[in-house]
PDB file of C-alpha atoms in Angstrom:
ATOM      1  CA  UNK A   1    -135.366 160.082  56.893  1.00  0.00           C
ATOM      2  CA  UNK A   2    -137.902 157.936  57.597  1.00  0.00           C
ATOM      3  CA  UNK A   3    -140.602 160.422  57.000  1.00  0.00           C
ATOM      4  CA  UNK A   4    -139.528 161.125  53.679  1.00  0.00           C
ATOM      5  CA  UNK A   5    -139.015 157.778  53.198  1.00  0.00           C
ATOM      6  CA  UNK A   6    -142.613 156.601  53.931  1.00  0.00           C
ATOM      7  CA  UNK A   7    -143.627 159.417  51.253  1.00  0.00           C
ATOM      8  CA  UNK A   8    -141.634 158.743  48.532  1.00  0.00           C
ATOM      9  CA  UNK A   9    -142.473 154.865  48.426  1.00  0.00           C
ATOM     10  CA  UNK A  10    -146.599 155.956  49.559  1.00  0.00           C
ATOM     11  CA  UNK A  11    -146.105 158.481  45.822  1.00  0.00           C
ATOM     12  CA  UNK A  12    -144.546 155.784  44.002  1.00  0.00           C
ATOM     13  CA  UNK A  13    -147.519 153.930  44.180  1.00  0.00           C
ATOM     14  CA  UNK A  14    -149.907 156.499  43.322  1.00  0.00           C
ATOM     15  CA  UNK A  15    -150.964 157.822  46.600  1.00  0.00           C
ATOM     16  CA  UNK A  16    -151.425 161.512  46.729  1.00  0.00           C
ATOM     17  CA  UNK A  17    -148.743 162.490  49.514  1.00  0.00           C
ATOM     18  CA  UNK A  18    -148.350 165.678  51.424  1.00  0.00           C
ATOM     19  CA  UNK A  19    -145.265 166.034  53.508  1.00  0.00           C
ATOM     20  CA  UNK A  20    -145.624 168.438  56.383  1.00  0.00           C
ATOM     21  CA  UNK A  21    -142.424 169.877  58.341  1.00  0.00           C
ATOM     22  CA  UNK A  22    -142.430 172.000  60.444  1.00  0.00           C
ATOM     23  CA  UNK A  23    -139.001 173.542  60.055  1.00  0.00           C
ATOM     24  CA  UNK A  24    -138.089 175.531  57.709  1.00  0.00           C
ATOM     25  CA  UNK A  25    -135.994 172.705  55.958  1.00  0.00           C
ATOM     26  CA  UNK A  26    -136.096 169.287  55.237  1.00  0.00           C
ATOM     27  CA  UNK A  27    -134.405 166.902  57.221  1.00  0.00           C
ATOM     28  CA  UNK A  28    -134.289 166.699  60.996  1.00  0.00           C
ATOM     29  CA  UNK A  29    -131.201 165.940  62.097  1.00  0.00           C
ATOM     30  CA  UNK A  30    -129.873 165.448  58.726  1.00  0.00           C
ATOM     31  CA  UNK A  31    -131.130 168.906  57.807  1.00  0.00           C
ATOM     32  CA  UNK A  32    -128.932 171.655  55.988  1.00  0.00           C
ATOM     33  CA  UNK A  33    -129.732 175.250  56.211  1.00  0.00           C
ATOM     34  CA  UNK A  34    -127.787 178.691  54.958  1.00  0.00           C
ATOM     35  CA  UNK A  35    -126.776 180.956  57.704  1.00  0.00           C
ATOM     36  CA  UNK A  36    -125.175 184.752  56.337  1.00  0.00           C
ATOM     37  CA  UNK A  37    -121.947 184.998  57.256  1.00  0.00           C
ATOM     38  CA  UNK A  38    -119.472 187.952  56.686  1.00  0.00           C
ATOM     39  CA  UNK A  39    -118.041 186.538  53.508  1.00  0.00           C
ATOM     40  CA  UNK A  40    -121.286 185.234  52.101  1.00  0.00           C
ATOM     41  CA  UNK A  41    -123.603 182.137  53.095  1.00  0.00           C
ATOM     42  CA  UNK A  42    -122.780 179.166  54.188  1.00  0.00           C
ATOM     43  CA  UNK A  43    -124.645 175.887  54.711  1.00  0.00           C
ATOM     44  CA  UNK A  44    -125.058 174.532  58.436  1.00  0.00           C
ATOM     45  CA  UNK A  45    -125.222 171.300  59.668  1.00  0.00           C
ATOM     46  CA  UNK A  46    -126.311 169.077  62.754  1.00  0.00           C
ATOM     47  CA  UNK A  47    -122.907 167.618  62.286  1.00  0.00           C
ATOM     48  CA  UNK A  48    -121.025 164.704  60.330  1.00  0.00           C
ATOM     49  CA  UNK A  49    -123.327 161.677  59.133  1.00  0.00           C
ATOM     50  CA  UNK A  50    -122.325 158.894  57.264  1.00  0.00           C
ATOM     51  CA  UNK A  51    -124.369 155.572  56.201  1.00  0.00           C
ATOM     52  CA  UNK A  52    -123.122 152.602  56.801  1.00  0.00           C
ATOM     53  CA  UNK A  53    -123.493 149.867  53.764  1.00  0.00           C
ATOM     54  CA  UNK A  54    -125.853 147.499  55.556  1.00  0.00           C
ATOM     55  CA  UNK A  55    -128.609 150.776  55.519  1.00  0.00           C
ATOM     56  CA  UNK A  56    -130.064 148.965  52.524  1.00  0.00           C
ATOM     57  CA  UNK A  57    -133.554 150.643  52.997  1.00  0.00           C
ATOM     58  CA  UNK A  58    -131.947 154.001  53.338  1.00  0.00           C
ATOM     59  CA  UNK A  59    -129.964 153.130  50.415  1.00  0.00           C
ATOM     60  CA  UNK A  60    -133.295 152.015  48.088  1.00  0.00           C
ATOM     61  CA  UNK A  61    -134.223 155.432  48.888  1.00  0.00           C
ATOM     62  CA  UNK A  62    -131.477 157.353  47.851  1.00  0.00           C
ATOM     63  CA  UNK A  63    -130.837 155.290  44.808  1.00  0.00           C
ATOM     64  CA  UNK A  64    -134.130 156.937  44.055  1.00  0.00           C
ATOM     65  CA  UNK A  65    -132.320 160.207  43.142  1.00  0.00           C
ATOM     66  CA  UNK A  66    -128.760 158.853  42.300  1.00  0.00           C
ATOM     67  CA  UNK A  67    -128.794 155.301  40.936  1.00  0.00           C
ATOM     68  CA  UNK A  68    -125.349 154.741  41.670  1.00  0.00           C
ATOM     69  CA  UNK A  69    -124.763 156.903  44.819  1.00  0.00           C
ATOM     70  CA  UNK A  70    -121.952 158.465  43.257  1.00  0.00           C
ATOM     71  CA  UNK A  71    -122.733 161.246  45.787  1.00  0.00           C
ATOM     72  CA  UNK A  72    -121.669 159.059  48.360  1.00  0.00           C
ATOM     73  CA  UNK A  73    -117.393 159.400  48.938  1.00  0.00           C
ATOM     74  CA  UNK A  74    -116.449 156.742  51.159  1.00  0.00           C
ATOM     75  CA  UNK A  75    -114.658 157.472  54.379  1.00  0.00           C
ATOM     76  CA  UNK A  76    -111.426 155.968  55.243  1.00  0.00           C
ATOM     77  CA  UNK A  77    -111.793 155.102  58.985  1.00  0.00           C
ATOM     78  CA  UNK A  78    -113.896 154.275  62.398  1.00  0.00           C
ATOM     79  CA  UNK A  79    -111.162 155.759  64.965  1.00  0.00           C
ATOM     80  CA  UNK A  80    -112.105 155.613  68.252  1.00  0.00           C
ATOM     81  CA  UNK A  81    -110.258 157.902  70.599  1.00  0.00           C
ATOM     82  CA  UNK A  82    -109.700 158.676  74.238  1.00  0.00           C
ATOM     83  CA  UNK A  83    -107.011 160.286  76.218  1.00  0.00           C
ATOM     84  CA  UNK A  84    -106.379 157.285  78.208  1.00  0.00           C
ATOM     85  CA  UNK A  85    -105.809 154.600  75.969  1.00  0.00           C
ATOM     86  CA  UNK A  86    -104.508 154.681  72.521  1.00  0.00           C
ATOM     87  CA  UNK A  87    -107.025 155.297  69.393  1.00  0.00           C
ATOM     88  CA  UNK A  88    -109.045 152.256  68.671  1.00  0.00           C
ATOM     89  CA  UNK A  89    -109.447 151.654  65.224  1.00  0.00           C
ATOM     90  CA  UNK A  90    -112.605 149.547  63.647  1.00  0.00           C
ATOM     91  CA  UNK A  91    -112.277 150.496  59.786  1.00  0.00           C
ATOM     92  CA  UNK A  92    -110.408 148.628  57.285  1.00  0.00           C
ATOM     93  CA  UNK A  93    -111.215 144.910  58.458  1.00  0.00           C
ATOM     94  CA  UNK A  94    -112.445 142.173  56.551  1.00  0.00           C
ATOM     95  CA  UNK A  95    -116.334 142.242  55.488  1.00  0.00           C
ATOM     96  CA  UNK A  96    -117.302 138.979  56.608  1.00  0.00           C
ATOM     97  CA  UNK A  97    -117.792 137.976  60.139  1.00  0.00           C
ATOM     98  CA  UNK A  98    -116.436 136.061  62.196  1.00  0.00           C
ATOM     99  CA  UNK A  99    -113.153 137.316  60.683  1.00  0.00           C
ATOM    100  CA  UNK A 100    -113.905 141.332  61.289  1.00  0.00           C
ATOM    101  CA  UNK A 101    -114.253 140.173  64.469  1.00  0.00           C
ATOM    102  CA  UNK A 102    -110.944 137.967  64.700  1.00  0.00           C
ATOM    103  CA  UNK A 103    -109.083 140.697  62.740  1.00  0.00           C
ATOM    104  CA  UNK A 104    -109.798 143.105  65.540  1.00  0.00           C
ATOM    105  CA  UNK A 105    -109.372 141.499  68.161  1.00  0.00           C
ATOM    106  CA  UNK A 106    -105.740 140.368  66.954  1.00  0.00           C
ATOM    107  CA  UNK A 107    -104.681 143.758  66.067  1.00  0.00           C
ATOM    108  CA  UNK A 108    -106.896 145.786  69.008  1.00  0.00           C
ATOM    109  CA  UNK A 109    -104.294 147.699  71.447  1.00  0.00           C
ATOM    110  CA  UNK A 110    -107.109 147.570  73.733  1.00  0.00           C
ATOM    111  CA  UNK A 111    -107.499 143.932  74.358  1.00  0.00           C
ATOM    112  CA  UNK A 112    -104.505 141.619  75.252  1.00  0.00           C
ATOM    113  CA  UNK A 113    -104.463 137.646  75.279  1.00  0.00           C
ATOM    114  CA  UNK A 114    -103.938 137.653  78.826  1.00  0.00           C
ATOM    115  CA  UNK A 115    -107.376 139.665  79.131  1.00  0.00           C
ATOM    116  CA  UNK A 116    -109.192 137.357  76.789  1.00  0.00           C
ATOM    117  CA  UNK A 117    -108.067 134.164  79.044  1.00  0.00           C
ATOM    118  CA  UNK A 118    -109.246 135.818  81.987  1.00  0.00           C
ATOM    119  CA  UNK A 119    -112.463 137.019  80.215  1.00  0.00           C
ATOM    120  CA  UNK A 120    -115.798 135.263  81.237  1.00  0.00           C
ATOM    121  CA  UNK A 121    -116.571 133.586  77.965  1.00  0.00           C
ATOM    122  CA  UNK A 122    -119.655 131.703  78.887  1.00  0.00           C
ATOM    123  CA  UNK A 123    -121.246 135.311  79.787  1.00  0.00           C
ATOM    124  CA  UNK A 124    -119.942 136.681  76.110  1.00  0.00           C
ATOM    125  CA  UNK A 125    -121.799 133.923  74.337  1.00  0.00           C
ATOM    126  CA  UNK A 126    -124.895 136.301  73.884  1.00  0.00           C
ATOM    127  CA  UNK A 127    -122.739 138.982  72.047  1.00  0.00           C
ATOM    128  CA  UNK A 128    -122.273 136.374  69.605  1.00  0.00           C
ATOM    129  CA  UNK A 129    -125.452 134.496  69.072  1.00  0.00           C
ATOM    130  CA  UNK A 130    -127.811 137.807  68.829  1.00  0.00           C
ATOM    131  CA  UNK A 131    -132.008 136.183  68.267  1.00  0.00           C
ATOM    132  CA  UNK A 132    -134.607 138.874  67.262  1.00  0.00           C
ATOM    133  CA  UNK A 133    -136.846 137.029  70.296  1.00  0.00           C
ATOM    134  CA  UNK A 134    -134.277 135.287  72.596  1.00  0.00           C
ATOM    135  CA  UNK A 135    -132.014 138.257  73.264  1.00  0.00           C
ATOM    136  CA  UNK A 136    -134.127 140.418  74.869  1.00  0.00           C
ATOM    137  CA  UNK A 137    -136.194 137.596  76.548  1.00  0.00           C
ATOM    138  CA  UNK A 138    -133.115 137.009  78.234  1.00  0.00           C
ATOM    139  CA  UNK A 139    -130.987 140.487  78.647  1.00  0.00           C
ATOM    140  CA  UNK A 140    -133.809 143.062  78.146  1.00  0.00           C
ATOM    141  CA  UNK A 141    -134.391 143.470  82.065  1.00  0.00           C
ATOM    142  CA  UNK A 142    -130.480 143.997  82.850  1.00  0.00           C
ATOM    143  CA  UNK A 143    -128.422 146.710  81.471  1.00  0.00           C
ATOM    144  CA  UNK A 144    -125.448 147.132  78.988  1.00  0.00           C
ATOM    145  CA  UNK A 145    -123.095 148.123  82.074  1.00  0.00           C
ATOM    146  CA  UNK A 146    -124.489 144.719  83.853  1.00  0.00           C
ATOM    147  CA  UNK A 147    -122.985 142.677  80.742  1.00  0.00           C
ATOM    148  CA  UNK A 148    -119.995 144.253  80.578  1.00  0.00           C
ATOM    149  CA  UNK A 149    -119.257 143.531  84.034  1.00  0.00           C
ATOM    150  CA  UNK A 150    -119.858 140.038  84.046  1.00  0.00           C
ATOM    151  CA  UNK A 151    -117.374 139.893  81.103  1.00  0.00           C
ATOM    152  CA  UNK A 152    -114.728 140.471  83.334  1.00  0.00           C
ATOM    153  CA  UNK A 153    -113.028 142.971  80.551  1.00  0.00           C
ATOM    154  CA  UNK A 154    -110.058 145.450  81.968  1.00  0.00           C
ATOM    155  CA  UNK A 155    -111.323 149.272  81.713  1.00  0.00           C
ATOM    156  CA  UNK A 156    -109.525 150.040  78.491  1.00  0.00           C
ATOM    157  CA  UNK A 157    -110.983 147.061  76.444  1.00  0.00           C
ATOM    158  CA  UNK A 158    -114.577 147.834  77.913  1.00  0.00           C
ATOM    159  CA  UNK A 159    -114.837 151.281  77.084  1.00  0.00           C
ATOM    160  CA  UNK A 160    -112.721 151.387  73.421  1.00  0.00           C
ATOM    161  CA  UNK A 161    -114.845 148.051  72.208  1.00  0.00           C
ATOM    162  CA  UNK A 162    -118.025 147.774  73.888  1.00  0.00           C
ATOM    163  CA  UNK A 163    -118.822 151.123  75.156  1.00  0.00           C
ATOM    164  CA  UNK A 164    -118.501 153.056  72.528  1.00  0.00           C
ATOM    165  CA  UNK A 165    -121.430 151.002  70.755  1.00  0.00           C
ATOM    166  CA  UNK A 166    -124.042 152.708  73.510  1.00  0.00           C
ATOM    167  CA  UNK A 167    -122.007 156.349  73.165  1.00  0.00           C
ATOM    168  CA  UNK A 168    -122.655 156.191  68.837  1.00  0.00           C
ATOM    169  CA  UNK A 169    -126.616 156.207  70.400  1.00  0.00           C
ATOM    170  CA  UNK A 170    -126.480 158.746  72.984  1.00  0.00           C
ATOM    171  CA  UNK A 171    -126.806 156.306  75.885  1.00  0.00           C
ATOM    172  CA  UNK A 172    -124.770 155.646  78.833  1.00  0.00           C
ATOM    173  CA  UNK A 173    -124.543 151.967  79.644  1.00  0.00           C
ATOM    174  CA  UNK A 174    -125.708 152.068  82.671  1.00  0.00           C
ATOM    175  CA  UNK A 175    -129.812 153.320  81.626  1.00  0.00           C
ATOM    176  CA  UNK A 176    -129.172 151.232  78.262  1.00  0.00           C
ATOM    177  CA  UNK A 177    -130.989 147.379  77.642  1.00  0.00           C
ATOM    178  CA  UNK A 178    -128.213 144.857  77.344  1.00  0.00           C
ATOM    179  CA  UNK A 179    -130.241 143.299  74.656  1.00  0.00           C
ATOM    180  CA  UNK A 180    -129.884 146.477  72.586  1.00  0.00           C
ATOM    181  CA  UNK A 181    -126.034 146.757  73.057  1.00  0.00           C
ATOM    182  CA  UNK A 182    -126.093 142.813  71.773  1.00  0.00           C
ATOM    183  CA  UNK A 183    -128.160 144.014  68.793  1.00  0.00           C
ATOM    184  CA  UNK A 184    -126.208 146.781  68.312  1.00  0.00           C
ATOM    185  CA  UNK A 185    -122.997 144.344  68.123  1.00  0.00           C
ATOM    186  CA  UNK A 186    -124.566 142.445  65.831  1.00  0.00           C
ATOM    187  CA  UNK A 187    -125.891 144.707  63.640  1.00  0.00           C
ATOM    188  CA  UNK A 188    -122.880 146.724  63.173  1.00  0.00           C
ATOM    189  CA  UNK A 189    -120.228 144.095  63.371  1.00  0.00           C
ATOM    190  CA  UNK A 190    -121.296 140.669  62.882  1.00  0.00           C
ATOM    191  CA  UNK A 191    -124.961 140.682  61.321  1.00  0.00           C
ATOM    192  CA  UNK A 192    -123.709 141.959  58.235  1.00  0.00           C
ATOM    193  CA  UNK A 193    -121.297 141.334  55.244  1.00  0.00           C
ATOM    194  CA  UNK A 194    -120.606 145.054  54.725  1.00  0.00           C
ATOM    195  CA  UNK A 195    -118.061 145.484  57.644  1.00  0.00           C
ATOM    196  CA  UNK A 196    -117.898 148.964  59.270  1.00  0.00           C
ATOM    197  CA  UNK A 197    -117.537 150.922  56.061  1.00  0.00           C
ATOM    198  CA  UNK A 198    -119.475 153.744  55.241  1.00  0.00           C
ATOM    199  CA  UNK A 199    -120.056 156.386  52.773  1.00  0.00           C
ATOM    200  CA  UNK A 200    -120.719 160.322  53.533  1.00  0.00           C
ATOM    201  CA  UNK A 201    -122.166 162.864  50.765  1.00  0.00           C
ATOM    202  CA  UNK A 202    -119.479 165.169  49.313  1.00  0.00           C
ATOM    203  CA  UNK A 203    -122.342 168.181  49.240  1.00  0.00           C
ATOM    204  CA  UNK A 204    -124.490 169.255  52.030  1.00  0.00           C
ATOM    205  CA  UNK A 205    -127.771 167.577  52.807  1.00  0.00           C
ATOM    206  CA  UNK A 206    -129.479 169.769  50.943  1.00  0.00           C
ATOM    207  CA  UNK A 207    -127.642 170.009  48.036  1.00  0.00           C
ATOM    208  CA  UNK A 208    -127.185 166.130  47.969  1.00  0.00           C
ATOM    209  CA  UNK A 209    -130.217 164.694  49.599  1.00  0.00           C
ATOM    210  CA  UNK A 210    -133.225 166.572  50.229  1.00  0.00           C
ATOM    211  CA  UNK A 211    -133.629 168.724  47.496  1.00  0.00           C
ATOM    212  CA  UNK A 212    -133.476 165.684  44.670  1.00  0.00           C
ATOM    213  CA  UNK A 213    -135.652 163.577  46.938  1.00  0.00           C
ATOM    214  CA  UNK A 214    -138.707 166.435  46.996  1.00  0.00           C
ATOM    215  CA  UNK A 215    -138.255 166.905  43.007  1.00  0.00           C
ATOM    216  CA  UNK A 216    -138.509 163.004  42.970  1.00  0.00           C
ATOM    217  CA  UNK A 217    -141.606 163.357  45.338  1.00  0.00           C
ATOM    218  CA  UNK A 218    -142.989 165.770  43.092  1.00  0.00           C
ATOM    219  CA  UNK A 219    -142.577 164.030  39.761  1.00  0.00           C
ATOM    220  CA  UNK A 220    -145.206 161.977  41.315  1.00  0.00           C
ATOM    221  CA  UNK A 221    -147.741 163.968  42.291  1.00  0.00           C
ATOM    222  CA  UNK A 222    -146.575 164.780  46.091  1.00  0.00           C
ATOM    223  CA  UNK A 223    -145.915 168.127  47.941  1.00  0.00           C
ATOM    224  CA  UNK A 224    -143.574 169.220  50.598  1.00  0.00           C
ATOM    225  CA  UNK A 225    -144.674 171.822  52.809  1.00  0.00           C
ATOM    226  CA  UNK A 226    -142.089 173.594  54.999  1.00  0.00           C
ATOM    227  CA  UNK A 227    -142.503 175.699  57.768  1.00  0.00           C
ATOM    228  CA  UNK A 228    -145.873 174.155  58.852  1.00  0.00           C
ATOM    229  CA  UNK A 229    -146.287 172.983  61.966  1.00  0.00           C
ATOM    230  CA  UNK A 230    -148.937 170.056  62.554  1.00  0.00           C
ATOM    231  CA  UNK A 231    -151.464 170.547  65.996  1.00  0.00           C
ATOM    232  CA  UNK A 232    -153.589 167.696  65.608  1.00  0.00           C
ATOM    233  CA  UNK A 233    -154.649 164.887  63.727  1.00  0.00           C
ATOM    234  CA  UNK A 234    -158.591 164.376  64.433  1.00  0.00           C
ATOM    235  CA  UNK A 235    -160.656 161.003  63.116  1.00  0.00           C
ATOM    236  CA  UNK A 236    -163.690 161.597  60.355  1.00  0.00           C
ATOM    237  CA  UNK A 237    -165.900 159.445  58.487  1.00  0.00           C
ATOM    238  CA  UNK A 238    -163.693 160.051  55.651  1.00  0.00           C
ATOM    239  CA  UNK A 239    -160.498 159.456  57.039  1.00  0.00           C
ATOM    240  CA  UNK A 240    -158.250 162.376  59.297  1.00  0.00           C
ATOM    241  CA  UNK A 241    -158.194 165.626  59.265  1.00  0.00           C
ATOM    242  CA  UNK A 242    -154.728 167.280  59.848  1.00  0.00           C
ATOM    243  CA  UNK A 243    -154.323 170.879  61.605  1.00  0.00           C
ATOM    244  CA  UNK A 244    -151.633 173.059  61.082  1.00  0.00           C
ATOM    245  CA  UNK A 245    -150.672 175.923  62.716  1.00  0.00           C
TER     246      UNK A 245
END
């Protein structure tokens, strides 16, 4: 994504662009590609991805190739389940914050009144007064798991509301910043008017994405090159020179 990204906007303003991957599709981890199965081929996948409405960038991008992202089908909800506790669910609240947060919290099975009395709300101040500079000045050098602790949350409200913002990123709270779970809080639930909604393409990612966006790329002069490994990237007088394999 971002990769493409950089070269469609770099084309768009009449740089000559060359986009090197070295897979055979476009892509990474949003990348599509046939496999033959018995009854014919079929497109893989990583696995579902959706795109949440505060991806503005993202969304400039794709507008690129669908002005109205009619590709995009919305999906209905953010369930969060475990086999402990009943299924969390974080879709379907009101856009604006504070009340998406309010909302939740009133309907959450996962949080009680009783909990929030006995919560430590002088240590949950930070989750709601996220600062570019001040939050990780502050909670950069302790980690997520250290903040949730001092909230003083039971097990069931810690892992279905707070946890599960360091899971969506592959970390455990434990080796995670607590000033990235705060910005991740923020970003997804209170730095935003869009709520928790997002939108998924109804085709694969090639049919829906990355094929349009290398015809766009082309239409202005740029190339994709698949399958092409880069080496190294050495300095010259003129600029770099780019290996391949």
């Amino acid at each position: 994504i971002a990769g493409m990204s950089a070269a469609v906007v770099l084309a768009e303003r009449g740089v000559r662009v060359t986009v090197l991957e070295s897979a055979p599709t476009l892509g990474g981890r949003l990348a599509a590609w046939p496999e033959q199965l018995a009854d014919g081929v079929q497109q893989v996948e990583h696995g579902f991805h959706a795109f949440f409405r505060q991806y503005y960038n993202w969304r400039s991008i794709l507008r690129r190739i669908d002005p109205e992202l009619g590709f995009l089908r919305p999906v209905p909800g953010y369930p969060v389940l475990a086999d402990r506790w009943p299924t969390e669910e974080f879709g379907d609240l009101p856009a604006v914050p504070p009340l998406n947060l309010l909302a939740l919290l009133a309907r959450s099975p996962s949080i009680r009144l009783p909990d929030l009395r006995r919560m430590d709300r002088n240590a949950a101040l930070p989750l709601l007064s996220y600062h570019p500079v001040r939050t990780y000045a502050a909670l950069d050098d302790s980690t997520a798991d250290e903040l949730l602790d001092s909230l003083r949350l039971p097990d069931r409200a810690r892992a279905m509301l707070f946890e599960v913002f360091a899971h969506s990123f592959f970390n455990h709270e434990s080796e995670m910043s607590a000033a990235e779970l705060v910005a991740q809080f923020h970003f997804y639930l209170l730095g935003n008017g869009e709520g928790l909604a997002f939108d998924a393409p109804h085709e694969d990612y090639t049919a829906a994405i990355w094929t349009p966006l290398a015809r766009h790329l082309e239409r202005h002069g740029g190339r994709v090159l698949t399958g092409t490994a880069v080496t190294a990237l050495h300095p010259t007088d003129a600029g770099w020179r780019v290996l391949t394999g």
